[in-house]
């Protein structure tokens, strides 16, 4: 019995009722459309954003490759601060040899605390310039999932806000109708309470 009563309260705008106004039906349709857009559109936007981010990270992993390099200069050990250090990396000048035998020099991120002449691993982009290490498959999947969830939430928020604005406009219309009704009823009764 309680479940039937609850369902009846949720669907009151859809039932035939002499007190139901046109605005109530319009509001019911707005609510239905907004929640459908949130459920389907949010899911679609989230999946598309996550897939695009995953493809982008996959392309980074495909384009970047690691090579062995020699430090040209010392890298100082970074002393931890009160806040702590996020990474134990330093930018240093390194020298590496490409597969065709040519030698290149450039600045790259390397582990700190090494002396000049030490061998380190650096990452190069497709044009042979030093770059950062691409995200691992697990990190890329996690970040793509978070980006997809963020895109879905942003889309859902936009759809919900649009629905709230439409319902606010309906409320403004209802208030105007009620004001006209009060004015009409007050004129029929012959006196006003204000």
N, CA, C and O of each residue as an XYZ file, in Angstrom:
776
protein
N       0.827     -1.185      0.000
C       0.000      0.000      0.000
C       0.876      1.254      0.000
O       0.609      2.211     -0.728
N       1.926      1.235      0.830
C       2.808      2.402      0.939
C       3.522      2.679     -0.383
O       3.685      3.837     -0.769
N       3.946      1.627     -1.075
C       4.642      1.795     -2.352
C       3.712      2.437     -3.382
O       4.158      3.299     -4.139
N       2.456      2.052     -3.435
C       1.488      2.625     -4.366
C       1.257      4.098     -4.059
O       1.155      4.919     -4.972
N       1.176      4.433     -2.776
C       0.966      5.823     -2.377
C       2.172      6.674     -2.762
O       2.013      7.800     -3.233
N       3.373      6.143     -2.564
C       4.603      6.861     -2.906
C       4.688      7.095     -4.410
O       5.038      8.189     -4.853
N       4.365      6.057     -5.201
C       4.387      6.199     -6.654
C       3.345      7.207     -7.104
O       3.585      7.966     -8.043
N       2.201      7.226     -6.453
C       1.152      8.196     -6.785
C       1.589      9.617     -6.501
O       1.250     10.530     -7.254
N       2.337      9.820     -5.426
C       2.820     11.159     -5.103
C       3.873     11.620     -6.107
O       3.916     12.799     -6.459
N       4.718     10.705     -6.569
C       5.746     11.072     -7.522
C       5.169     11.385     -8.903
O       5.706     12.225     -9.625
N       4.094     10.724     -9.264
C       3.535     10.861    -10.606
C       2.266     11.707    -10.639
O       1.475     11.576    -11.572
N       2.052     12.565     -9.653
C       0.796     13.312     -9.589
C       0.617     14.245    -10.778
O      -0.518     14.519    -11.169
N       1.676     14.729    -11.348
C       1.551     15.648    -12.486
C       1.033     14.937    -13.738
O       0.481     15.579    -14.631
N       1.207     13.627    -13.805
C       0.818     12.874    -14.999
C      -0.624     12.359    -14.913
O      -1.214     12.001    -15.932
N      -1.186     12.320    -13.714
C      -2.555     11.799    -13.567
C      -3.572     12.831    -14.023
O      -3.320     14.034    -13.962
N      -4.711     12.360    -14.475
C      -5.807     13.252    -14.822
C      -6.399     13.781    -13.522
O      -6.771     13.010    -12.638
N      -6.482     15.102    -13.417
C      -6.920     15.733    -12.188
C      -7.525     17.087    -12.552
O      -6.923     17.829    -13.327
N      -8.703     17.431    -12.013
C      -9.307     18.721    -12.369
C      -8.481     19.919    -11.872
O      -8.632     21.023    -12.396
N      -7.618     19.719    -10.879
C      -6.809     20.812    -10.360
C      -5.466     20.947    -11.082
O      -4.727     21.907    -10.861
N      -5.162     19.982    -11.940
C      -3.894     20.012    -12.663
C      -3.932     21.129    -13.702
O      -4.872     21.240    -14.489
N      -2.892     21.946    -13.683
C      -2.798     23.058    -14.626
C      -1.870     22.688    -15.775
O      -1.127     21.709    -15.709
N      -1.933     23.489    -16.821
C      -1.050     23.280    -17.972
C       0.409     23.392    -17.534
O       1.256     22.630    -18.001
N       0.708     24.336    -16.642
C       2.082     24.505    -16.156
C       2.590     23.256    -15.437
O       3.783     22.958    -15.489
N       1.690     22.516    -14.763
C       2.102     21.287    -14.073
C       2.545     20.224    -15.076
O       3.515     19.504    -14.839
N       1.837     20.131    -16.187
C       2.200     19.167    -17.224
C       3.528     19.576    -17.865
O       4.388     18.728    -18.106
N       3.698     20.871    -18.142
C       4.945     21.362    -18.723
C       6.102     21.076    -17.768
O       7.171     20.648    -18.202
N       5.897     21.309    -16.475
C       6.950     21.043    -15.492
C       7.304     19.567    -15.437
O       8.476     19.213    -15.311
N       6.298     18.702    -15.532
C       6.561     17.260    -15.532
C       7.411     16.870    -16.741
O       8.321     16.050    -16.621
N       7.122     17.446    -17.886
C       7.912     17.150    -19.081
C       9.330     17.691    -18.942
O      10.286     17.035    -19.357
N       9.474     18.875    -18.366
C      10.816     19.435    -18.160
C      11.637     18.513    -17.274
O      12.792     18.220    -17.584
N      11.052     18.052    -16.173
C      11.761     17.160    -15.251
C      12.157     15.868    -15.953
O      13.289     15.405    -15.815
N      11.231     15.291    -16.702
C      11.518     14.043    -17.418
C      12.645     14.231    -18.434
O      13.556     13.408    -18.516
N      12.578     15.314    -19.203
C      13.596     15.566    -20.222
C      14.958     15.816    -19.576
O      15.974     15.294    -20.036
N      14.974     16.621    -18.505
C      16.251     16.938    -17.848
C      16.906     15.673    -17.306
O      18.101     15.470    -17.517
N      16.165     14.828    -16.621
C      16.764     13.618    -16.051
C      17.155     12.623    -17.138
O      18.128     11.885    -16.979
N      16.420     12.595    -18.223
C      16.811     11.726    -19.343
C      18.110     12.232    -19.985
O      19.000     11.445    -20.306
N      18.203     13.557    -20.168
C      19.421     14.143    -20.736
C      20.603     13.904    -19.802
O      21.703     13.594    -20.258
N      20.377     14.048    -18.494
C      21.462     13.815    -17.534
C      21.921     12.362    -17.601
O      23.120     12.089    -17.655
N      20.970     11.430    -17.598
C      21.334     10.009    -17.583
C      21.995      9.571    -18.884
O      23.064      8.960    -18.863
N      21.372      9.877    -20.009
C      21.910      9.412    -21.286
C      23.045     10.306    -21.797
O      24.104      9.814    -22.188
N      22.816     11.611    -21.789
C      23.831     12.538    -22.289
C      25.072     12.552    -21.424
O      26.190     12.575    -21.938
N      24.883     12.538    -20.099
C      26.032     12.518    -19.196
C      26.875     11.270    -19.387
O      28.104     11.332    -19.382
N      26.215     10.153    -19.552
C      26.935      8.903    -19.797
C      27.700      8.965    -21.117
O      28.870      8.586    -21.187
N      27.031      9.443    -22.153
C      27.669      9.536    -23.467
C      28.854     10.499    -23.439
O      29.920     10.182    -23.966
N      28.676     11.667    -22.829
C      29.764     12.651    -22.755
C      30.933     12.086    -21.951
O      32.090     12.236    -22.344
N      30.631     11.436    -20.824
C      31.688     10.853    -20.001
C      32.472      9.781    -20.732
O      33.701      9.749    -20.659
N      31.775      8.908    -21.431
C      32.451      7.832    -22.171
C      33.296      8.407    -23.301
O      34.427      7.972    -23.518
N      32.748      9.388    -24.024
C      33.501      9.989    -25.128
C      34.739     10.729    -24.627
O      35.810     10.622    -25.226
N      34.600     11.479    -23.531
C      35.754     12.215    -22.984
C      36.811     11.244    -22.471
O      38.002     11.443    -22.713
N      36.392     10.202    -21.770
C      37.338      9.208    -21.275
C      38.048      8.489    -22.406
O      39.253      8.247    -22.334
N      37.306      8.145    -23.452
C      37.907      7.457    -24.604
C      38.904      8.371    -25.318
O      39.987      7.927    -25.700
N      38.543      9.651    -25.499
C      39.454     10.598    -26.161
C      40.727     10.785    -25.344
O      41.824     10.827    -25.902
N      40.587     10.897    -24.023
C      41.772     11.053    -23.167
C      42.640      9.796    -23.221
O      43.865      9.895    -23.285
N      42.022      8.628    -23.195
C      42.776      7.374    -23.252
C      43.535      7.257    -24.580
O      44.684      6.816    -24.604
N      42.894      7.650    -25.677
C      43.581      7.629    -26.973
C      44.761      8.603    -26.986
O      45.822      8.296    -27.529
N      44.568      9.774    -26.385
C      45.643     10.771    -26.332
C      46.833     10.250    -25.529
O      47.984     10.412    -25.934
N      46.545      9.621    -24.386
C      47.633      9.059    -23.579
C      48.308      7.895    -24.308
O      49.524      7.730    -24.217
N      47.533      7.100    -25.022
C      48.104      6.000    -25.811
C      49.016      6.520    -26.909
O      50.059      5.930    -27.190
N      48.623      7.621    -27.525
C      49.461      8.226    -28.562
C      50.763      8.742    -27.956
O      51.826      8.612    -28.564
N      50.685      9.330    -26.753
C      51.913      9.778    -26.078
C      52.856      8.602    -25.823
O      54.060      8.699    -26.059
N      52.296      7.490    -25.339
C      53.146      6.312    -25.077
C      53.758      5.771    -26.368
O      54.879      5.262    -26.360
N      53.034      5.880    -27.459
C      53.534      5.395    -28.750
C      54.625      6.314    -29.298
O      55.610      5.835    -29.860
N      54.462      7.632    -29.140
C      55.405      8.590    -29.719
C      56.695      8.744    -28.906
O      57.747      9.043    -29.471
N      56.625      8.545    -27.605
C      57.808      8.783    -26.765
C      58.549      7.478    -26.512
O      57.948      6.410    -26.395
N      59.867      7.594    -26.430
C      60.682      6.414    -26.148
C      61.854      6.827    -25.255
O      62.282      7.981    -25.248
N      62.349      5.856    -24.511
C      63.452      6.140    -23.589
C      64.785      5.804    -24.251
O      64.886      4.891    -25.070
N      65.804      6.574    -23.868
C      67.164      6.312    -24.334
C      68.108      6.501    -23.160
O      67.789      7.198    -22.196
N      69.252      5.883    -23.250
C      70.282      6.043    -22.235
C      71.093      7.290    -22.586
O      71.454      7.499    -23.744
N      71.379      8.120    -21.569
C      72.132      9.355    -21.786
C      73.194      9.488    -20.705
O      73.162      8.788    -19.693
N      74.125     10.389    -20.932
C      75.207     10.665    -19.977
C      75.027     12.087    -19.474
O      74.819     13.015    -20.256
N      75.110     12.248    -18.151
C      75.013     13.590    -17.565
C      76.249     14.412    -17.905
O      77.376     13.933    -17.775
N      76.035     15.637    -18.335
C      77.129     16.545    -18.638
C      77.487     17.353    -17.393
O      78.614     17.833    -17.268
N      76.540     17.505    -16.477
C      76.742     18.287    -15.257
C      76.198     17.520    -14.055
O      75.378     16.613    -14.202
N      76.662     17.895    -12.871
C      76.162     17.293    -11.638
C      74.725     17.739    -11.383
O      74.326     18.847    -11.742
N      73.963     16.853    -10.759
C      72.625     17.235    -10.313
C      72.618     17.176     -8.802
O      72.937     16.142     -8.215
N      72.263     18.264     -8.176
C      72.260     18.347     -6.714
C      71.080     17.570     -6.158
O      70.010     17.514     -6.765
N      71.290     16.974     -5.000
C      70.213     16.283     -4.297
C      69.281     17.358     -3.746
O      69.738     18.306     -3.109
N      67.994     17.218     -3.984
C      67.024     18.199     -3.504
C      66.710     17.885     -2.049
O      66.281     16.780     -1.717
N      66.932     18.874     -1.187
C      66.649     18.685      0.239
C      65.154     18.830      0.473
O      64.541     19.770     -0.033
N      64.550     17.908      1.235
C      63.114     18.022      1.496
C      62.814     19.278      2.315
O      63.573     19.653      3.209
N      61.711     19.905      1.992
C      61.264     21.088      2.730
C      60.203     20.673      3.732
O      59.843     19.499      3.817
N      59.706     21.632      4.485
C      58.661     21.338      5.478
C      57.422     20.769      4.790
O      56.730     19.920      5.351
N      57.150     21.235      3.585
C      55.982     20.739      2.858
C      56.286     19.414      2.168
O      55.366     18.710      1.750
N      57.558     19.068      2.044
C      57.952     17.849      1.334
C      58.126     18.160     -0.137
O      57.644     19.186     -0.618
N      58.802     17.294     -0.850
C      58.979     17.478     -2.287
C      58.102     16.486     -3.016
O      57.967     15.332     -2.609
N      57.515     16.946     -4.086
C      56.635     16.073     -4.858
C      57.455     15.082     -5.679
O      57.075     13.919     -5.815
N      58.583     15.543     -6.228
C      59.421     14.688     -7.065
C      60.881     14.930     -6.726
O      61.253     16.021     -6.294
N      61.691     13.930     -6.918
C      63.127     14.046     -6.682
C      63.820     14.141     -8.039
O      64.678     13.324     -8.373
N      63.428     15.165     -8.820
C      63.926     15.335    -10.169
C      64.666     16.663    -10.278
O      64.436     17.586     -9.497
N      65.553     16.741    -11.258
C      66.266     17.982    -11.549
C      66.419     18.099    -13.057
O      66.512     17.091    -13.757
N      66.446     19.327    -13.555
C      66.692     19.552    -14.976
C      68.200     19.696    -15.159
O      68.841     20.513    -14.497
N      68.753     18.901    -16.053
C      70.208     18.899    -16.255
C      70.531     18.726    -17.734
O      69.700     18.277    -18.524
N      71.756     19.092    -18.083
C      72.223     18.909    -19.459
C      72.723     17.473    -19.609
O      73.508     16.978    -18.800
N      72.242     16.818    -20.675
C      72.617     15.421    -20.935
C      73.048     15.280    -22.395
O      72.742     16.120    -23.241
N      73.765     14.192    -22.659
C      74.211     13.894    -24.023
C      73.783     12.460    -24.333
O      73.962     11.557    -23.515
N      73.216     12.263    -25.526
C      72.784     10.930    -25.930
C      73.114     10.710    -27.404
O      73.335     11.650    -28.167
N      73.139      9.445    -27.765
C      73.450      9.051    -29.145
C      72.216      8.406    -29.754
O      71.590      7.542    -29.140
N      71.872      8.823    -30.948
C      70.708      8.264    -31.636
C      71.110      6.983    -32.351
O      72.303      6.723    -32.502
N      70.153      6.175    -32.796
C      70.483      4.924    -33.493
C      71.324      5.135    -34.757
O      72.051      4.230    -35.168
N      71.234      6.318    -35.378
C      72.046      6.538    -36.581
C      73.475      6.961    -36.244
O      74.272      7.175    -37.157
N      73.827      7.090    -34.945
C      75.193      7.382    -34.523
C      75.470      8.838    -34.221
O      76.567      9.160    -33.764
N      74.526      9.729    -34.456
C      74.763     11.151    -34.174
C      74.565     11.420    -32.681
O      73.729     10.802    -32.021
N      75.360     12.361    -32.174
C      75.312     12.716    -30.760
C      74.545     14.022    -30.595
O      74.720     14.968    -31.364
N      73.685     14.053    -29.570
C      72.876     15.242    -29.289
C      73.061     15.645    -27.833
O      73.340     14.811    -26.972
N      72.903     16.921    -27.578
C      72.965     17.446    -26.216
C      71.718     18.286    -25.983
O      71.274     19.018    -26.867
N      71.166     18.174    -24.795
C      69.978     18.948    -24.439
C      69.710     18.871    -22.952
O      70.417     18.184    -22.214
N      68.677     19.585    -22.519
C      68.306     19.568    -21.102
C      67.097     18.669    -20.929
O      66.138     18.718    -21.698
N      67.175     17.840    -19.887
C      66.098     16.892    -19.631
C      65.910     16.717    -18.132
O      66.797     17.046    -17.345
N      64.763     16.203    -17.742
C      64.512     15.877    -16.341
C      65.158     14.538    -16.022
O      64.929     13.540    -16.705
N      65.975     14.537    -14.963
C      66.651     13.305    -14.535
C      66.543     13.205    -13.016
O      66.213     14.179    -12.340
N      66.828     12.009    -12.490
C      66.877     11.849    -11.042
C      67.965     12.756    -10.483
O      69.038     12.873    -11.074
N      67.698     13.401     -9.345
C      68.700     14.286     -8.754
C      69.717     13.463     -7.962
O      69.477     12.303     -7.624
N      70.851     14.090     -7.677
C      71.877     13.452     -6.868
C      72.896     12.650     -7.648
O      73.586     11.819     -7.056
N      73.024     12.858     -8.949
C      74.011     12.134     -9.757
C      75.150     13.067    -10.149
O      74.977     14.282    -10.246
N      76.309     12.473    -10.369
C      77.487     13.248    -10.787
C      77.585     13.256    -12.317
O      77.013     12.409    -13.003
N      78.320     14.231    -12.815
C      78.577     14.295    -14.256
C      79.242     12.992    -14.697
O      80.114     12.470    -14.002
N      78.833     12.476    -15.838
C      79.368     11.215    -16.354
C      78.490     10.026    -16.016
O      78.679      8.946    -16.575
N      77.539     10.198    -15.121
C      76.626      9.097    -14.767
C      75.666      8.833    -15.925
O      75.309      9.729    -16.690
N      75.266      7.572    -16.020
C      74.290      7.202    -17.045
C      72.891      7.341    -16.450
O      72.623      6.898    -15.334
N      72.017      7.960    -17.217
C      70.619      8.154    -16.808
C      69.715      7.802    -17.986
O      70.168      7.705    -19.126
N      68.452      7.616    -17.696
C      67.466      7.345    -18.746
C      66.657      8.625    -18.960
O      66.148      9.218    -18.009
N      66.547      9.038    -20.220
C      65.719     10.192    -20.559
C      64.682      9.756    -21.586
O      64.797      8.688    -22.187
N      63.669     10.597    -21.779
C      62.606     10.301    -22.737
C      62.663     11.312    -23.870
O      62.882     12.503    -23.648
N      62.463     10.822    -25.087
C      62.474     11.668    -26.282
C      61.113     11.584    -26.973
O      60.449     10.547    -26.953
N      60.715     12.705    -27.585
C      59.480     12.676    -28.364
C      59.782     12.174    -29.773
O      60.915     11.790    -30.066
N      58.782     12.175    -30.638
C      58.961     11.606    -31.981
C      59.951     12.386    -32.823
O      60.505     11.840    -33.777
N      60.194     13.663    -32.494
C      61.170     14.438    -33.258
C      62.551     14.417    -32.620
O      63.454     15.102    -33.100
N      62.741     13.648    -31.548
C      64.048     13.480    -30.930
C      64.398     14.508    -29.876
O      65.550     14.573    -29.448
N      63.427     15.327    -29.436
C      63.672     16.315    -28.380
C      63.365     15.703    -27.024
O      62.442     14.896    -26.906
N      64.136     16.079    -25.980
C      63.846     15.570    -24.635
C      62.460     16.015    -24.161
O      62.040     17.148    -24.392
N      61.783     15.119    -23.512
C      60.439     15.395    -23.012
C      60.225     14.611    -21.723
O      61.155     13.977    -21.224
N      59.036     14.648    -21.192
C      58.741     13.923    -19.953
C      58.299     12.496    -20.273
O      57.908     12.181    -21.397
N      58.372     11.667    -19.275
C      57.947     10.275    -19.426
C      56.437     10.229    -19.622
O      55.713     10.928    -18.913
N      55.941      9.428    -20.561
C      54.490      9.333    -20.750
C      53.862      8.586    -19.570
O      54.545      7.824    -18.886
N      52.586      8.798    -19.333
C      51.942      8.080    -18.230
C      51.890      6.579    -18.503
O      51.779      6.145    -19.649
N      51.973      5.802    -17.435
C      51.849      4.353    -17.587
C      50.431      4.018    -18.008
O      49.542      4.865    -17.925
N      50.215      2.810    -18.452
C      48.877      2.401    -18.887
C      47.877      2.529    -17.748
O      46.753      2.986    -17.956
N      48.282      2.125    -16.535
C      47.370      2.220    -15.388
C      47.069      3.674    -15.051
O      45.911      4.027    -14.831
N      48.101      4.528    -15.008
C      47.902      5.949    -14.688
C      47.057      6.626    -15.762
O      46.209      7.464    -15.453
N      47.285      6.268    -17.014
C      46.504      6.851    -18.107
C      45.043      6.429    -18.007
O      44.147      7.249    -18.209
N      44.794      5.156    -17.696
C      43.415      4.692    -17.555
C      42.716      5.390    -16.396
O      41.551      5.772    -16.507
N      43.427      5.555    -15.283
C      42.848      6.240    -14.127
C      42.524      7.690    -14.462
O      41.432      8.175    -14.165
N      43.482      8.380    -15.084
C      43.262      9.788    -15.425
C      42.162      9.939    -16.473
O      41.367     10.876    -16.395
N      42.100      9.041    -17.445
C      41.033      9.088    -18.445
C      39.675      8.875    -17.780
O      38.696      9.530    -18.136
N      39.618      7.964    -16.820
C      38.371      7.749    -16.090
C      37.951      8.976    -15.296
O      36.772      9.329    -15.266
N      38.917      9.623    -14.655
C      38.610     10.831    -13.892
C      38.169     11.963    -14.816
O      37.240     12.703    -14.489
N      38.823     12.102    -15.961
C      38.417     13.125    -16.926
C      37.008     12.845    -17.464
O      36.210     13.768    -17.629
N      36.709     11.580    -17.734
C      35.376     11.214    -18.198
C      34.318     11.500    -17.145
O      33.243     12.012    -17.458
N      34.626     11.164    -15.885
C      33.672     11.437    -14.803
C      33.481     12.941    -14.623
O      32.365     13.402    -14.382
N      34.552     13.697    -14.736
C      34.438     15.151    -14.623
C      33.608     15.747    -15.748
O      32.800     16.646    -15.519
N      33.807     15.248    -16.963
C      33.024     15.745    -18.100
C      31.546     15.394    -17.932
O      30.674     16.210    -18.229
N      31.269     14.184    -17.457
C      29.883     13.770    -17.229
C      29.237     14.633    -16.150
O      28.086     15.048    -16.288
N      29.975     14.902    -15.080
C      29.436     15.742    -13.999
C      29.187     17.170    -14.476
O      28.175     17.775    -14.122
N      30.103     17.709    -15.275
C      29.919     19.066    -15.800
C      28.700     19.128    -16.721
O      27.919     20.077    -16.654
N      28.539     18.129    -17.572
C      27.378     18.090    -18.459
C      26.092     17.956    -17.658
O      25.102     18.629    -17.945
N      26.106     17.083    -16.651
C      24.916     16.903    -15.817
C      24.582     18.199    -15.080
O      23.413     18.567    -14.970
N      25.598     18.885    -14.579
C      25.361     20.159    -13.898
C      24.753     21.194    -14.823
O      23.854     21.935    -14.426
N      25.237     21.248    -16.050
C      24.695     22.185    -17.029
C      23.236     21.852    -17.361
O      22.394     22.746    -17.435
N      22.944     20.564    -17.560
C      21.571     20.148    -17.858
C      20.653     20.443    -16.673
O      19.532     20.915    -16.861
N      21.121     20.168    -15.457
C      20.313     20.421    -14.264
C      20.047     21.920    -14.110
O      18.928     22.325    -13.794
N      21.077     22.741    -14.333
C      20.912     24.196    -14.216
C      19.924     24.713    -15.261
O      19.122     25.600    -14.968
N      19.977     24.171    -16.470
C      19.031     24.572    -17.507
C      17.607     24.214    -17.098
O      16.685     25.006    -17.291
N      17.429     23.026    -16.536
C      16.105     22.622    -16.050
C      15.616     23.507    -14.915
O      14.436     23.849    -14.853
N      16.527     23.880    -14.013
C      16.141     24.765    -12.897
C      15.707     26.133    -13.408
O      14.753     26.712    -12.890
N      16.402     26.658    -14.423
C      16.017     27.953    -14.999
C      14.638     27.848    -15.640
O      13.810     28.743    -15.475
N      14.383     26.762    -16.371
C      13.065     26.574    -16.991
C      11.976     26.465    -15.933
O      10.896     27.031    -16.104
N      12.236     25.750    -14.844
C      11.241     25.630    -13.775
C      11.057     26.957    -13.042
O       9.949     27.267    -12.604
N      12.117     27.739    -12.902
C      12.005     29.055    -12.281
C      11.101     29.951    -13.112
O      10.282     30.691    -12.568
N      11.250     29.883    -14.450
C      10.377     30.677    -15.334
C       8.919     30.242    -15.179
O       8.019     31.081    -15.183
N       8.686     28.946    -15.045
C       7.320     28.465    -14.810
C       6.778     28.991    -13.481
O       5.617     29.393    -13.397
N       7.614     28.988    -12.449
C       7.184     29.524    -11.154
C       6.828     31.003    -11.262
O       5.849     31.451    -10.666
N       7.615     31.757    -12.015
C       7.312     33.173    -12.195
C       5.966     33.347    -12.902
O       5.191     34.244    -12.570
N       5.702     32.486    -13.872
C       4.413     32.535    -14.563
C       3.269     32.188    -13.609
O       2.212     32.817    -13.645
N       3.488     31.180    -12.751
C       2.458     30.822    -11.766
C       2.176     31.974    -10.807
O       1.018     32.262    -10.506
N       3.227     32.633    -10.328
C       3.033     33.756     -9.412
C       2.225     34.867    -10.071
O       1.360     35.470     -9.436
N       2.503     35.137    -11.338
C       1.750     36.164    -12.069
C       0.288     35.750    -12.212
O      -0.610     36.576    -12.048
N       0.043     34.467    -12.519
C      -1.342     33.977    -12.628
C      -2.060     34.080    -11.290
O      -3.216     34.501    -11.239
N      -1.389     33.703    -10.208
C      -2.007     33.797     -8.887
C      -2.328     35.256     -8.543
O      -3.373     35.546     -7.960
N      -1.425     36.166     -8.909
C      -1.669     37.587     -8.652
C      -2.893     38.084     -9.401
O      -3.698     38.834     -8.850
N      -3.038     37.667    -10.668
C      -4.222     38.071    -11.442
C      -5.492     37.481    -10.837
O      -6.526     38.146    -10.775
N      -5.406     36.213    -10.387
C      -6.576     35.585     -9.757
C      -6.967     36.304     -8.467
O      -8.151     36.529     -8.214
N      -5.978     36.663     -7.655
C      -6.288     37.385     -6.420
C      -6.920     38.738     -6.737
O      -7.872     39.149     -6.072
N      -6.403     39.423     -7.736
C      -6.983     40.704     -8.124
C      -8.417     40.531     -8.599
O      -9.287     41.329     -8.250
N      -8.671     39.489     -9.396
C     -10.027     39.235     -9.902
C     -10.986     38.874     -8.771
O     -12.109     39.374     -8.714
N     -10.526     37.992     -7.862
C     -11.383     37.599     -6.741
C     -11.623     38.752     -5.782
O     -12.711     38.874     -5.218
N     -10.620     39.600     -5.592
C     -10.794     40.761     -4.714
C     -11.796     41.737     -5.291
O     -12.578     42.335     -4.552
N     -11.781     41.907     -6.618
C     -12.743     42.818     -7.254
C     -14.161     42.260     -7.159
O     -15.115     43.030     -7.050
N     -14.316     40.945     -7.199
C     -15.656     40.338     -7.089
C     -16.185     40.442     -5.669
O     -17.386     40.624     -5.470
N     -15.310     40.330     -4.681
C     -15.735     40.343     -3.286
C     -16.010     41.747     -2.767
O     -16.688     41.912     -1.752
N     -15.499     42.739     -3.441
C     -15.795     44.103     -3.058
C     -14.806     44.712     -2.070
O     -14.840     45.926     -1.867
N     -13.955     43.953     -1.467
C     -12.964     44.529     -0.555
C     -11.655     43.757     -0.656
O     -11.620     42.599     -1.074
N     -10.595     44.424     -0.266
C      -9.275     43.789     -0.284
C      -8.743     43.782      1.126
O      -9.098     44.636      1.938
N      -7.893     42.820      1.417
C      -7.324     42.713      2.767
C      -6.151     43.652      2.969
O      -5.735     43.869      4.108
N      -5.608     44.211      1.912
C      -4.446     45.103      2.069
C      -4.850     46.551      2.085
O      -3.996     47.429      2.210
